[in-house]
Coordinates of C-alpha atoms in Angstrom, one line a residue:
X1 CA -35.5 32.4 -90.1
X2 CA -38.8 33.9 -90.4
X3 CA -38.6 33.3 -94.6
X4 CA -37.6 29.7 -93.9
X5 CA -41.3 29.3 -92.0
X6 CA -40.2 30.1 -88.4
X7 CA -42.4 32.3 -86.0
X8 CA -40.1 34.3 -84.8
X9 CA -40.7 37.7 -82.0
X10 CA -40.1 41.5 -82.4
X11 CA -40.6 43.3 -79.4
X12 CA -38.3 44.1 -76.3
X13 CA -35.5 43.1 -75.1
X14 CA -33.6 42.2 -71.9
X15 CA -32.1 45.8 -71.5
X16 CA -34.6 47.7 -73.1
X17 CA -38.4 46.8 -72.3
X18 CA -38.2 43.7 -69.5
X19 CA -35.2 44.8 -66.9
X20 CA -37.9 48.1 -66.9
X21 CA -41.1 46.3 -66.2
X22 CA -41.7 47.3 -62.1
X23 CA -41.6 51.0 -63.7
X24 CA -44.5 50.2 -66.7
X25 CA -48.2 49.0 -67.0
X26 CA -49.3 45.9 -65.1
X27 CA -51.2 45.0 -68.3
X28 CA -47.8 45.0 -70.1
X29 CA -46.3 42.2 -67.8
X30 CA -49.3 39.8 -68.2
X31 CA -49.4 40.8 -72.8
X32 CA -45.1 39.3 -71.9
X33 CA -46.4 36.7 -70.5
X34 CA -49.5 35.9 -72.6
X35 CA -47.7 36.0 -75.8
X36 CA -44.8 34.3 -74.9
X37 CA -46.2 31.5 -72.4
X38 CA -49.6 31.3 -72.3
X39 CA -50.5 31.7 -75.9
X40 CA -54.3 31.3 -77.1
X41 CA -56.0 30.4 -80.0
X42 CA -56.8 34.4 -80.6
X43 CA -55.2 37.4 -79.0
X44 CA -56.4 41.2 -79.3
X45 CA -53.7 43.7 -78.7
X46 CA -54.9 46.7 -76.4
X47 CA -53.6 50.5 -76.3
X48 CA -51.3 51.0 -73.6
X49 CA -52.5 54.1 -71.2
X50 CA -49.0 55.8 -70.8
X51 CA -45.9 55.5 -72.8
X52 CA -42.1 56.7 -72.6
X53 CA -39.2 57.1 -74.4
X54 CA -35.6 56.4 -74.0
X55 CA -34.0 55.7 -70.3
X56 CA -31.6 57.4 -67.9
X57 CA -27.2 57.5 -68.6
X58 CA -27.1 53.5 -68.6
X59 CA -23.8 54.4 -67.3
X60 CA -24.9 55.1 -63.8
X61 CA -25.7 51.9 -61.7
X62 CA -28.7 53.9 -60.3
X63 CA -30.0 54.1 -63.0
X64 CA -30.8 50.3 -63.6
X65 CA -34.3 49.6 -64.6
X66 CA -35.3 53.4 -65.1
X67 CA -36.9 54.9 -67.9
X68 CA -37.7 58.6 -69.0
X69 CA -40.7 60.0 -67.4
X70 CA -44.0 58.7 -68.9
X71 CA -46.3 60.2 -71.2
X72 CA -50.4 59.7 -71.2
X73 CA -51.4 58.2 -74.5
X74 CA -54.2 60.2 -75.0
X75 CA -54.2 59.6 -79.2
X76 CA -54.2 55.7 -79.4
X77 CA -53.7 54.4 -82.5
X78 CA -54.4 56.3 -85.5
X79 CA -56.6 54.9 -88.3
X80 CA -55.9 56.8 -91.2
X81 CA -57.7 54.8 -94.3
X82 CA -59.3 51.3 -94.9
X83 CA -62.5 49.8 -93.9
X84 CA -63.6 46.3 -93.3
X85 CA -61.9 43.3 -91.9
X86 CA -58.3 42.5 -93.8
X87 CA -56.1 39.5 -92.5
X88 CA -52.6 39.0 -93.3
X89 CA -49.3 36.9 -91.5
X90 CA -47.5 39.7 -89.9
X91 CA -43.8 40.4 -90.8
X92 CA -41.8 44.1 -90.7
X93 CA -39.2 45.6 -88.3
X94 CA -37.2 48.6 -87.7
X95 CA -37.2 50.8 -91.2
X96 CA -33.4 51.5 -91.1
X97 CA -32.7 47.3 -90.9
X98 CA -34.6 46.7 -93.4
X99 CA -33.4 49.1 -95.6
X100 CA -29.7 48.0 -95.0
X101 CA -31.1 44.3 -96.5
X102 CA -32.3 46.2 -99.1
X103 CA -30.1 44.5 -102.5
X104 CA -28.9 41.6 -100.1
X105 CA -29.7 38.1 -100.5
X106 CA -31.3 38.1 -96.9
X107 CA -34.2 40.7 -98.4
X108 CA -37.5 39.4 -99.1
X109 CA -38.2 39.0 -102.8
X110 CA -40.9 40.8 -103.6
X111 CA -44.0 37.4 -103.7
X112 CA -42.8 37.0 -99.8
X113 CA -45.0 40.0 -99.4
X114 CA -48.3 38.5 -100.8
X115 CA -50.8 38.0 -97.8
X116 CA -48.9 40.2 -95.1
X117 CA -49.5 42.7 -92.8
X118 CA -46.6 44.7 -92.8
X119 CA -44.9 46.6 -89.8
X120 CA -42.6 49.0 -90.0
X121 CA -41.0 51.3 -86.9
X122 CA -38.0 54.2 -86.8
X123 CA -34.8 53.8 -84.4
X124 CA -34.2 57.2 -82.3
X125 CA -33.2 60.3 -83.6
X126 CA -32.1 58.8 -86.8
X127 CA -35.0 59.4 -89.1
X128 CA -36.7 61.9 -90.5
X129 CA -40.4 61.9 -92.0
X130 CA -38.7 62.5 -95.6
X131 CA -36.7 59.7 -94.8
X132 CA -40.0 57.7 -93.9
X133 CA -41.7 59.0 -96.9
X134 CA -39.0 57.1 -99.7
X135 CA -39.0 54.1 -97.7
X136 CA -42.5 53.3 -98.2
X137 CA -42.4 54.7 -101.5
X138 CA -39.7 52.4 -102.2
X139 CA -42.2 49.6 -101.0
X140 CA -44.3 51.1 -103.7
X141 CA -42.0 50.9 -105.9
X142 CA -41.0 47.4 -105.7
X143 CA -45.0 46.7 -106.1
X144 CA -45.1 45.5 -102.5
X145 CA -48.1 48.2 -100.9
X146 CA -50.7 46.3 -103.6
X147 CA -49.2 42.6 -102.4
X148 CA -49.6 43.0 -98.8
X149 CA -53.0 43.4 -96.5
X150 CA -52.5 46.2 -94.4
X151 CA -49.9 48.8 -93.2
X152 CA -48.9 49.3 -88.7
X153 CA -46.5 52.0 -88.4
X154 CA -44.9 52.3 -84.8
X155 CA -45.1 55.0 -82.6
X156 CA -42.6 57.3 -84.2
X157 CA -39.7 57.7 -81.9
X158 CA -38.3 61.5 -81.2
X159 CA -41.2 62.9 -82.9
X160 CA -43.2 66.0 -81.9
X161 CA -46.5 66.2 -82.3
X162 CA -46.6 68.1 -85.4
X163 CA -44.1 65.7 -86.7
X164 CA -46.4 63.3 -85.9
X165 CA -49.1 64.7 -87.9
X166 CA -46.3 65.5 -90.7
X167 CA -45.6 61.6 -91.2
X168 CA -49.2 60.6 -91.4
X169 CA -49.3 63.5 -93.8
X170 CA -46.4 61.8 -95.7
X171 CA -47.2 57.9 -95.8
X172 CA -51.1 58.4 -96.8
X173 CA -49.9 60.9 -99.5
X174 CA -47.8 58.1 -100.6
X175 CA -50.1 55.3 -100.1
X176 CA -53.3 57.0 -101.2
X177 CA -52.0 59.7 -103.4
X178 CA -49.2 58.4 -105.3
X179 CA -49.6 54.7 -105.5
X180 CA -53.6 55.3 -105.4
X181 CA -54.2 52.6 -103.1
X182 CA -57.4 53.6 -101.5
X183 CA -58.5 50.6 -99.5
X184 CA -55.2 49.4 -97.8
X185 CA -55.7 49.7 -93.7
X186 CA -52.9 52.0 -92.7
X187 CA -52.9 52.2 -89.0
X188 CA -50.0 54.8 -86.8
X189 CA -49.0 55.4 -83.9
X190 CA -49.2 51.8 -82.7
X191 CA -47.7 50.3 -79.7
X192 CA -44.4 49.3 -80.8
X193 CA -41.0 50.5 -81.9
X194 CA -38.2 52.2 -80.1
X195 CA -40.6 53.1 -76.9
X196 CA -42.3 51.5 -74.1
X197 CA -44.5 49.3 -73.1
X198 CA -43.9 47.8 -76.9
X199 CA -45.8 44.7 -77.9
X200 CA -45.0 41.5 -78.9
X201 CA -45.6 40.9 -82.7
X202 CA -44.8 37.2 -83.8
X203 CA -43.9 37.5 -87.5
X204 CA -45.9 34.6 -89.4
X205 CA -49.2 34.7 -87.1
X206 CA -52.1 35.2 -89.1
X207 CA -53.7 38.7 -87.6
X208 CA -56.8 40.0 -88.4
X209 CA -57.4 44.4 -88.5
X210 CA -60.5 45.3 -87.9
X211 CA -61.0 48.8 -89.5
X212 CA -65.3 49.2 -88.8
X213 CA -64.7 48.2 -84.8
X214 CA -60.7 49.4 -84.7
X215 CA -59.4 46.2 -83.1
X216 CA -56.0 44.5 -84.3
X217 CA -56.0 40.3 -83.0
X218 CA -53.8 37.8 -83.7
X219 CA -56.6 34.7 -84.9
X220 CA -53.8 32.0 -84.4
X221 CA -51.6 30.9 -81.5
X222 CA -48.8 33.1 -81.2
X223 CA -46.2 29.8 -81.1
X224 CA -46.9 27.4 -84.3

């Protein structure tokens, strides 16, 4: 839908991410709202303080609502290369969907990617930062890291800390390194992906990244 010109929403869903917002951030109730009802001709998106991952056995009716404990998000978002302000329409999703479109006709040929800012986020337990490290090659590959305007990489899901530091290890040896792309923004450990509070990213909004002042906005409504 998205390739046919629609605006169209990742972020949470019923079960996971809005039947557990009494147990998350106040501030992640009113970015729900904001971006879905109230939207405004520019939005910033804002760290969240605390962070979880995964929930209690959904099989247990007390469980309802719960989530794993939470997590201070002392790191924020990591800004690993780029400088100066890049805009770009937003599009991306969960790396191991994408992958399965890979070779299908519902893939993005490779022009799609001209003038985006791409996201890209791993499911739980499934993938590994060597698995991480061909995808975005792959991306390289295909000649989309020089089409689009920046990189946002989720907060890795099931990852330590020294995994963490592993995959940005991996993607700037690819971005940098490999495919010598020195100036694309490549920004991790973002606020979205298989944990919570997770933000709302309407794919085809124009979004600016900021890389001097570390800010990431959306410079159009949010509902076209």
């Amino acid at each position: 839908m998205n390739q046919l010109g629609m605006v169209t929403y990742y972020g949470p869903t019923v079960m996971a991410g809005i039947s557990q917002l009494h147990r998350l951030e106040e501030n992640y109730k009113r970015h729900i709202q904001d971006l879905l009802f109230h939207p405004s001709d520019t939005y910033e998106f804002q760290p969240y303080t605390q962070w979880s991952e995964g929930y209690p056995d959904w099989a247990d009716p007390n469980n309802t609502g719960e989530i794993n404990a939470n997590k201070l998000n002392t790191e924020g978002w990591r800004w690993l290369q780029g400088e100066g302000i890049n805009s770009g329409k937003l599009y991306g999703g969960c790396i191991e969907v994408l992958e399965m479109l890979k070779g299908t006709r519902f893939f993005c040929d490779v022009e799609f990617f001209n003038d985006k800012i791409l996201f890209l986020e791993n499911a739980e337990g499934t993938t590994t930062v060597e698995h991480i490290r061909r995808t975005i090659r792959s991306y390289g590959m295909q000649g989309m890291l020089e089409r689009i305007q920046a990189l946002l990489i989720g907060r890795a899901r099931d990852y330590s800390d020294q995994e963490k530091q592993q995959l940005d290890d991996a993607i700037i040896s690819v971005v940098r390194d490999e495919f010598q792309n020195h100036t694309l923004p490549v920004i991790t450990n973002v606020d979205f992906g298989h944990t919570d509070p997770m933000f709302i990213l309407p794919m085809g909004i124009r979004t600016e990244i900021n890389c001097d002042e570390k800010r990431i906005r959306l410079v159009e409504p949010s509902v076209l």
